[in-house]
PDB file of N, CA and C in Angstrom:
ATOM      1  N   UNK A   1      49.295   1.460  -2.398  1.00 82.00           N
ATOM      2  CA  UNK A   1      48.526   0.373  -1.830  1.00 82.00           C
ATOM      3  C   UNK A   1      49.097  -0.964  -2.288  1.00 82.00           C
ATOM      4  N   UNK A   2      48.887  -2.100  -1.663  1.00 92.00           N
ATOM      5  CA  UNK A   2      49.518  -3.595  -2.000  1.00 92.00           C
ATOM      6  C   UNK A   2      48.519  -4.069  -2.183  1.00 92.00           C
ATOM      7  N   UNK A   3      49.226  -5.295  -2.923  1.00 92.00           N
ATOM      8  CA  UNK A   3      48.085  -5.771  -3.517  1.00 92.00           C
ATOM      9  C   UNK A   3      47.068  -6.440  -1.975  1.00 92.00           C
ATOM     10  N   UNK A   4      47.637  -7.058  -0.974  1.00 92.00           N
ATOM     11  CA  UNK A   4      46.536  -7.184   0.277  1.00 92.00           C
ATOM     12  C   UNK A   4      45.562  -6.099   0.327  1.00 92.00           C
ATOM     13  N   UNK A   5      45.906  -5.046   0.148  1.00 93.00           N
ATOM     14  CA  UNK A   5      44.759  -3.706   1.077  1.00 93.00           C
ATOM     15  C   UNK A   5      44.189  -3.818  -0.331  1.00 93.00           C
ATOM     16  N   UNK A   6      44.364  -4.000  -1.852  1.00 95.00           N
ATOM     17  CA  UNK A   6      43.378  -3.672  -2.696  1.00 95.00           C
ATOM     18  C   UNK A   6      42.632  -4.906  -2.485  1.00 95.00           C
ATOM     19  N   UNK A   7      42.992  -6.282  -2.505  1.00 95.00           N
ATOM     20  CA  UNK A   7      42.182  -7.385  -2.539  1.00 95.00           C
ATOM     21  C   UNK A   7      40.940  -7.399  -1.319  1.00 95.00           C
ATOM     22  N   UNK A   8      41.735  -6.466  -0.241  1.00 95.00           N
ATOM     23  CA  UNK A   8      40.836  -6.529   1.067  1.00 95.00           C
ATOM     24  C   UNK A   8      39.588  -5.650   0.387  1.00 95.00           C
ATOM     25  N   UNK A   9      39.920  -4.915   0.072  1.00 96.00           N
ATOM     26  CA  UNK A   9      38.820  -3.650  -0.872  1.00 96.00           C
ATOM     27  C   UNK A   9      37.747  -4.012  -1.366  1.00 96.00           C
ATOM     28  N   UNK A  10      38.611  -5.121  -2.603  1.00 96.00           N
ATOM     29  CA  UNK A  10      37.739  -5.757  -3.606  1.00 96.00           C
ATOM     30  C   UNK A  10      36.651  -6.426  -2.712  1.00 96.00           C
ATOM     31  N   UNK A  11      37.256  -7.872  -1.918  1.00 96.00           N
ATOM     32  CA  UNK A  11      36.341  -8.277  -1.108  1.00 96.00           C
ATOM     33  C   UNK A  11      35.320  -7.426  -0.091  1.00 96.00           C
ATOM     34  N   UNK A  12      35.925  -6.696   0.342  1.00 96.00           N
ATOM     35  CA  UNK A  12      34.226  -5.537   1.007  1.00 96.00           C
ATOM     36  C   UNK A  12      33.433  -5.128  -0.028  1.00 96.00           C
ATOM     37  N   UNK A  13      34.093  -4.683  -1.298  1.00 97.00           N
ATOM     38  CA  UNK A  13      33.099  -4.214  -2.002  1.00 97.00           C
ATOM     39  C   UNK A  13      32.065  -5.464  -2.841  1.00 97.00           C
ATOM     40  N   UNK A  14      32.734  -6.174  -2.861  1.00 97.00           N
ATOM     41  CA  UNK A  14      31.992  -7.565  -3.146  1.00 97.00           C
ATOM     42  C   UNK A  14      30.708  -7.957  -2.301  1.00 97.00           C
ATOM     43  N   UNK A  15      31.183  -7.740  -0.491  1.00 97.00           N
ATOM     44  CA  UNK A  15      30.513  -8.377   0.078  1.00 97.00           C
ATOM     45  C   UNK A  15      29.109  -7.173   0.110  1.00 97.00           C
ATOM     46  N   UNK A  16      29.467  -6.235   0.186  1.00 97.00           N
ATOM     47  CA  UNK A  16      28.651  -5.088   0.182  1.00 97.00           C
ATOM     48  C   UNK A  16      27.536  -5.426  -0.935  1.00 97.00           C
ATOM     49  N   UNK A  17      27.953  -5.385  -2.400  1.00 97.00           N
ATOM     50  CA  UNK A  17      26.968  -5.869  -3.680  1.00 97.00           C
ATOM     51  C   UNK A  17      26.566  -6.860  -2.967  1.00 97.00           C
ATOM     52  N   UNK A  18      26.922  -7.807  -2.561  1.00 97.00           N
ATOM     53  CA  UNK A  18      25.334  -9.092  -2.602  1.00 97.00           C
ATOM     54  C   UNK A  18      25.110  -8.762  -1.245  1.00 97.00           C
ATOM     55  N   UNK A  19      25.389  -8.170  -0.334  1.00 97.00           N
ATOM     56  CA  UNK A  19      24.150  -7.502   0.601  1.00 97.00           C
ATOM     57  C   UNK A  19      23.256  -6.745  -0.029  1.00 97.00           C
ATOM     58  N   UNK A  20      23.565  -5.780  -0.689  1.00 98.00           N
ATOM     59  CA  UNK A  20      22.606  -4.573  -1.329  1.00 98.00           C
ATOM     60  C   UNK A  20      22.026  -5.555  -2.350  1.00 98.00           C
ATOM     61  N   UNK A  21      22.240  -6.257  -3.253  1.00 97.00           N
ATOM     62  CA  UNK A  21      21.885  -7.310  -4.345  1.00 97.00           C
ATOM     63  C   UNK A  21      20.300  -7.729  -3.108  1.00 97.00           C
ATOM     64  N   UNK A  22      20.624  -8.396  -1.900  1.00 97.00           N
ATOM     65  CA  UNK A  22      19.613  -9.153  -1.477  1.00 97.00           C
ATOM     66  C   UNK A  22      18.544  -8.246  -0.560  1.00 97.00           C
ATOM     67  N   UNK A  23      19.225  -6.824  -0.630  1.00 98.00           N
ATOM     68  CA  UNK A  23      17.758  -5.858   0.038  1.00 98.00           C
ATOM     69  C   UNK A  23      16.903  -5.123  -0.594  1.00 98.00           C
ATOM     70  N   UNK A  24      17.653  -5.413  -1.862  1.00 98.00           N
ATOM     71  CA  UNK A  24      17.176  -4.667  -3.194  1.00 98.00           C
ATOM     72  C   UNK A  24      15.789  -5.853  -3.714  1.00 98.00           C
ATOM     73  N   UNK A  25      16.528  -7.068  -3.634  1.00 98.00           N
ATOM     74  CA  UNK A  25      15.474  -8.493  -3.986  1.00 98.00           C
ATOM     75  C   UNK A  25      14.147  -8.521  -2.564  1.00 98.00           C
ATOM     76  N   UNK A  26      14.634  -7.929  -1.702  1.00 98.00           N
ATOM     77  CA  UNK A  26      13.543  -8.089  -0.578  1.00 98.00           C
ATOM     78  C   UNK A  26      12.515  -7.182  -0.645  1.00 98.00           C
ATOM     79  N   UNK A  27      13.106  -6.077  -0.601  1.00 98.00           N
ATOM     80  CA  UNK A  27      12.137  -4.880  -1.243  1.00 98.00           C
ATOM     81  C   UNK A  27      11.256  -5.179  -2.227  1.00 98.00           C
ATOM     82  N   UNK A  28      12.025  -5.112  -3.120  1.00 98.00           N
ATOM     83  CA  UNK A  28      11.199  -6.112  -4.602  1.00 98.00           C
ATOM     84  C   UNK A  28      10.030  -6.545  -4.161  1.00 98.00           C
ATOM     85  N   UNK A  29      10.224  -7.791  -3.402  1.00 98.00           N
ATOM     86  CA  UNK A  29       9.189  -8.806  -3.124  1.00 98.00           C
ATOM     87  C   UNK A  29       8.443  -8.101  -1.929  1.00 98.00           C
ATOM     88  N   UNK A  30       8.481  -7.082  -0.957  1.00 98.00           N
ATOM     89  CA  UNK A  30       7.656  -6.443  -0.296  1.00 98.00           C
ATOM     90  C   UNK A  30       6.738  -5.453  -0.965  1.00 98.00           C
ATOM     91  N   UNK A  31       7.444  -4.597  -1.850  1.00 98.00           N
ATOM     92  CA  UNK A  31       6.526  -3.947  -2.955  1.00 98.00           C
ATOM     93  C   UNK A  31       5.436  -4.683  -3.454  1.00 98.00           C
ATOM     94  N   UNK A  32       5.733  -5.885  -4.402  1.00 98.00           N
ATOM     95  CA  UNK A  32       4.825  -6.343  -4.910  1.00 98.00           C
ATOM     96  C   UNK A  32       3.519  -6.696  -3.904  1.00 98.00           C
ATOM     97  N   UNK A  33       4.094  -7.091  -2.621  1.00 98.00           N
ATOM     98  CA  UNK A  33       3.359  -7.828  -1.710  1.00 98.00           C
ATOM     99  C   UNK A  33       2.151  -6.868  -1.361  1.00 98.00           C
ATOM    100  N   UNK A  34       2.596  -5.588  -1.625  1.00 98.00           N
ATOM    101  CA  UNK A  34       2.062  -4.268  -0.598  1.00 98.00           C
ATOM    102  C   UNK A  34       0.784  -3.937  -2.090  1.00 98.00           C
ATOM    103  N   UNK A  35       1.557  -3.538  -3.041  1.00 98.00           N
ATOM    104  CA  UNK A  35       0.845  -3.595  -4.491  1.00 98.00           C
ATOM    105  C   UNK A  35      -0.704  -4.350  -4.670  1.00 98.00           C
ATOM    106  N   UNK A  36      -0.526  -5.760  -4.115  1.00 98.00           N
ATOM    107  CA  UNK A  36      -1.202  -6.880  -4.379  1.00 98.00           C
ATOM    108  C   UNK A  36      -2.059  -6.510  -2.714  1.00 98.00           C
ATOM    109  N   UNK A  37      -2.166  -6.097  -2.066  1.00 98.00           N
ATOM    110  CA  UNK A  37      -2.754  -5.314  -0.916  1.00 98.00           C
ATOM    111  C   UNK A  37      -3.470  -4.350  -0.999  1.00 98.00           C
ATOM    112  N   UNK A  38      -2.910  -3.404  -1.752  1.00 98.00           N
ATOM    113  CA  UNK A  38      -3.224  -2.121  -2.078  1.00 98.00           C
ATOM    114  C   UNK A  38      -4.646  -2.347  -3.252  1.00 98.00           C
ATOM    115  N   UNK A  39      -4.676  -3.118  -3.925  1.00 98.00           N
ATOM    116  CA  UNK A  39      -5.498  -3.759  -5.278  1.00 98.00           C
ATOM    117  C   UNK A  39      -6.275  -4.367  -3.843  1.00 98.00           C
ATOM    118  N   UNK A  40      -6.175  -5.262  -3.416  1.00 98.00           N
ATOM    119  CA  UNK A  40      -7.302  -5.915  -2.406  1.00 98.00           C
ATOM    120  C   UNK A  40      -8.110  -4.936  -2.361  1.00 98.00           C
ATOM    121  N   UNK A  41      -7.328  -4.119  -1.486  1.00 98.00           N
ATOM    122  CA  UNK A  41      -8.428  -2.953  -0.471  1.00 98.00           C
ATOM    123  C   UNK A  41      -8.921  -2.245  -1.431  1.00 98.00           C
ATOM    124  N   UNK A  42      -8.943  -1.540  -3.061  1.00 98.00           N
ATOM    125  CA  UNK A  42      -9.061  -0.803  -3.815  1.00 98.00           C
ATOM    126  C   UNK A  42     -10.594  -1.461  -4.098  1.00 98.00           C
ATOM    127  N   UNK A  43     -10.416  -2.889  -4.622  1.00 98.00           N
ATOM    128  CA  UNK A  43     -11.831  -3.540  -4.736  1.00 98.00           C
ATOM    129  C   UNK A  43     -12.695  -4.371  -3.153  1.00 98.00           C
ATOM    130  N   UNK A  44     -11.871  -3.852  -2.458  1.00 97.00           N
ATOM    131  CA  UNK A  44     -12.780  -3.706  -1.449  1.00 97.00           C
ATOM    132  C   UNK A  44     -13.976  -2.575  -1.019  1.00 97.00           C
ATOM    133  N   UNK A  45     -13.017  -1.528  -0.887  1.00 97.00           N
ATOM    134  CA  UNK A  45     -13.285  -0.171  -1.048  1.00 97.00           C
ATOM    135  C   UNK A  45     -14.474  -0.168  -2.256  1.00 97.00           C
ATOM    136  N   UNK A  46     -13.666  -0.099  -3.378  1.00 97.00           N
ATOM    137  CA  UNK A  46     -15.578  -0.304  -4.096  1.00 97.00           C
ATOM    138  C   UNK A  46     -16.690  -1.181  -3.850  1.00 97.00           C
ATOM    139  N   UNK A  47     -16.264  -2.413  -3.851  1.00 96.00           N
ATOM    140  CA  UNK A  47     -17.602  -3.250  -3.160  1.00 96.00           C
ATOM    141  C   UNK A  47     -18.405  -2.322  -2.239  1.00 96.00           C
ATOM    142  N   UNK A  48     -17.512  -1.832  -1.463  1.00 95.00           N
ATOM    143  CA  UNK A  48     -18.248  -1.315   0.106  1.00 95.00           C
ATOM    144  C   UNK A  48     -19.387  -0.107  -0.331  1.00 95.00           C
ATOM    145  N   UNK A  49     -18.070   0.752  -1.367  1.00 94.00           N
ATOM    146  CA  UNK A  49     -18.961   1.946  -2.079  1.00 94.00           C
ATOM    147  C   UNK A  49     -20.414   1.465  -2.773  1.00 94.00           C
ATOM    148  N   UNK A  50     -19.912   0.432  -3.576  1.00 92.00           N
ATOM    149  CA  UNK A  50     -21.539   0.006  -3.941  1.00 92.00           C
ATOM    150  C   UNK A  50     -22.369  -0.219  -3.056  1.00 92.00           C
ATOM    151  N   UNK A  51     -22.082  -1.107  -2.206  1.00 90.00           N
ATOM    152  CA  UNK A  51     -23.077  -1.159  -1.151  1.00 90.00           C
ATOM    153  C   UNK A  51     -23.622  -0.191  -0.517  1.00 90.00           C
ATOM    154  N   UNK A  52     -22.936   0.537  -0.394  1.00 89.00           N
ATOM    155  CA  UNK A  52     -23.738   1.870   0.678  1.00 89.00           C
ATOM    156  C   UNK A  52     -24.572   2.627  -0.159  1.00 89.00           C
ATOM    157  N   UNK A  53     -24.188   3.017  -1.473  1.00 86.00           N
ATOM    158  CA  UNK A  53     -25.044   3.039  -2.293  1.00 86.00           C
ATOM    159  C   UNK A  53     -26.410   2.303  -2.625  1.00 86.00           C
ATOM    160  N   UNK A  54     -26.145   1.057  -2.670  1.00 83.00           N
ATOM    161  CA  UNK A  54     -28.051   0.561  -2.489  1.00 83.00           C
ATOM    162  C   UNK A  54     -28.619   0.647  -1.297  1.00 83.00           C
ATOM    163  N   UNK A  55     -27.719   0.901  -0.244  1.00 80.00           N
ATOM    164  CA  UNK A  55     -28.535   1.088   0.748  1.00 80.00           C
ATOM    165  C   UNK A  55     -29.241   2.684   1.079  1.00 80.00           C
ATOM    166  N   UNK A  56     -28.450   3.446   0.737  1.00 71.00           N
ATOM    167  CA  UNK A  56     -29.087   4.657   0.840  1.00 71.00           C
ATOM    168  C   UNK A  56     -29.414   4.965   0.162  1.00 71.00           C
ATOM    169  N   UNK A  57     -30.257   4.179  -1.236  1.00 64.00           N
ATOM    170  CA  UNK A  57     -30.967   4.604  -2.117  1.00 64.00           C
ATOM    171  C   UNK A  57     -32.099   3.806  -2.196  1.00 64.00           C
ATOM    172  N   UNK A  58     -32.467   3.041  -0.901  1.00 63.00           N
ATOM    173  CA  UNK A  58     -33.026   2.526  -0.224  1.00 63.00           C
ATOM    174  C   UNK A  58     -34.515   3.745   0.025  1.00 63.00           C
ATOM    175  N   UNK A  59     -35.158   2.957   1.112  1.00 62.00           N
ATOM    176  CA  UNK A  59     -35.798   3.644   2.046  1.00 62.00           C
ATOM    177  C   UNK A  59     -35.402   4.989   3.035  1.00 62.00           C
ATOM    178  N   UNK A  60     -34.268   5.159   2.996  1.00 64.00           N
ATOM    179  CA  UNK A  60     -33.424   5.827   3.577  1.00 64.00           C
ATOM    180  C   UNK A  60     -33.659   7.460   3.150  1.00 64.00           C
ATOM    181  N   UNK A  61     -33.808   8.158   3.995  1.00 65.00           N
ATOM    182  CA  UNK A  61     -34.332   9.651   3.220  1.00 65.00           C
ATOM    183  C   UNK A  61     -33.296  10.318   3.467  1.00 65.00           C
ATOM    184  N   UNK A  62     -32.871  11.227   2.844  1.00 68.00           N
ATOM    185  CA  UNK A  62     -31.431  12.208   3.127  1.00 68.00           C
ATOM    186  C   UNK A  62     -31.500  12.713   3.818  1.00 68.00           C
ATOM    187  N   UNK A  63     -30.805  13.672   5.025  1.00 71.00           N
ATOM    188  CA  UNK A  63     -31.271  14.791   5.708  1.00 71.00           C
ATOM    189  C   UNK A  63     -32.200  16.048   5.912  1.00 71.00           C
ATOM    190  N   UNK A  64     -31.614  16.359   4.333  1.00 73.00           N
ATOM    191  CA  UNK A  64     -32.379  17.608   4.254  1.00 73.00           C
ATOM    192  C   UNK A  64     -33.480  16.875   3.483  1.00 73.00           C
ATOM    193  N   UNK A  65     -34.100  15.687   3.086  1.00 73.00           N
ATOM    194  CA  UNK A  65     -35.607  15.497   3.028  1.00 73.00           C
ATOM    195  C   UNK A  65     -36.192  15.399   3.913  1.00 73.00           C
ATOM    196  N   UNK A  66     -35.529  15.112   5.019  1.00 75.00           N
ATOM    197  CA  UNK A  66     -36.749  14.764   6.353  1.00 75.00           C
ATOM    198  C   UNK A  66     -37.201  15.562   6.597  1.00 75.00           C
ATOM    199  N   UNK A  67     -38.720  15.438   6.973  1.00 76.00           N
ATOM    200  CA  UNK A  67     -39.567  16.675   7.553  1.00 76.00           C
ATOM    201  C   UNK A  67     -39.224  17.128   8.816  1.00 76.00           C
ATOM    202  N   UNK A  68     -38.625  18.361   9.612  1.00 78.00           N
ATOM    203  CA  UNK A  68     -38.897  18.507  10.821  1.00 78.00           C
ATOM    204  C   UNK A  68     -39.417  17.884  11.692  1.00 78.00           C
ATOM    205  N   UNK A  69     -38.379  17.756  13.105  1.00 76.00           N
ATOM    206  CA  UNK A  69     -39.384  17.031  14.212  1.00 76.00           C
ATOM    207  C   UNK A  69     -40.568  17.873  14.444  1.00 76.00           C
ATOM    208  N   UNK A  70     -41.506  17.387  15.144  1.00 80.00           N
ATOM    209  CA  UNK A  70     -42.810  18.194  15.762  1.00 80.00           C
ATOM    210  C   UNK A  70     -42.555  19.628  16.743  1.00 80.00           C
ATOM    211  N   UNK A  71     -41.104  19.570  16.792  1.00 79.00           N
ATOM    212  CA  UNK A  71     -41.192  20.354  18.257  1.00 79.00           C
ATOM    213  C   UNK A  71     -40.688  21.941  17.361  1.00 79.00           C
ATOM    214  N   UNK A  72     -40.367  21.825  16.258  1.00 61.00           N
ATOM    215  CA  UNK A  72     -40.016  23.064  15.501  1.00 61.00           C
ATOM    216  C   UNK A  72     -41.263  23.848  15.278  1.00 61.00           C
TER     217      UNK A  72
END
């Protein structure tokens, strides 16, 4: 090989690292993004759980407490 075809080398493999360098940094910052999403909905999700909880511990009778309709 001459030194052109190794320098040509070097430079692809160069250009290659700071492509991969900047999808590696994008990812990064989509992870976190998704992370910080994922935590939203987690304490969303419980809020909601609590709530349904006072509500059906409410007035609310379970299934199997309700008395039969009339027509049984």
């Amino acid at each position: 090989m001459s030194d052109k075809d190794l320098q040509a080398r070097l430079d692809e493999l160069e250009t290659r690292l700071a492509f991969q360098d900047d999808v590696i940094n994008t990812l990064s910052e989509q992870l976190a993004k998704q992370e910080m999403d994922i935590r939203e909905l987690w304490n969303a999700k419980r809020l909601l759980h609590n709530q349904l909880k006072d509500v059906s511990s409410s007035n609310i009778k379970r299934e199997e407490e309700e008395a039969p309709p009339p027509h049984y």
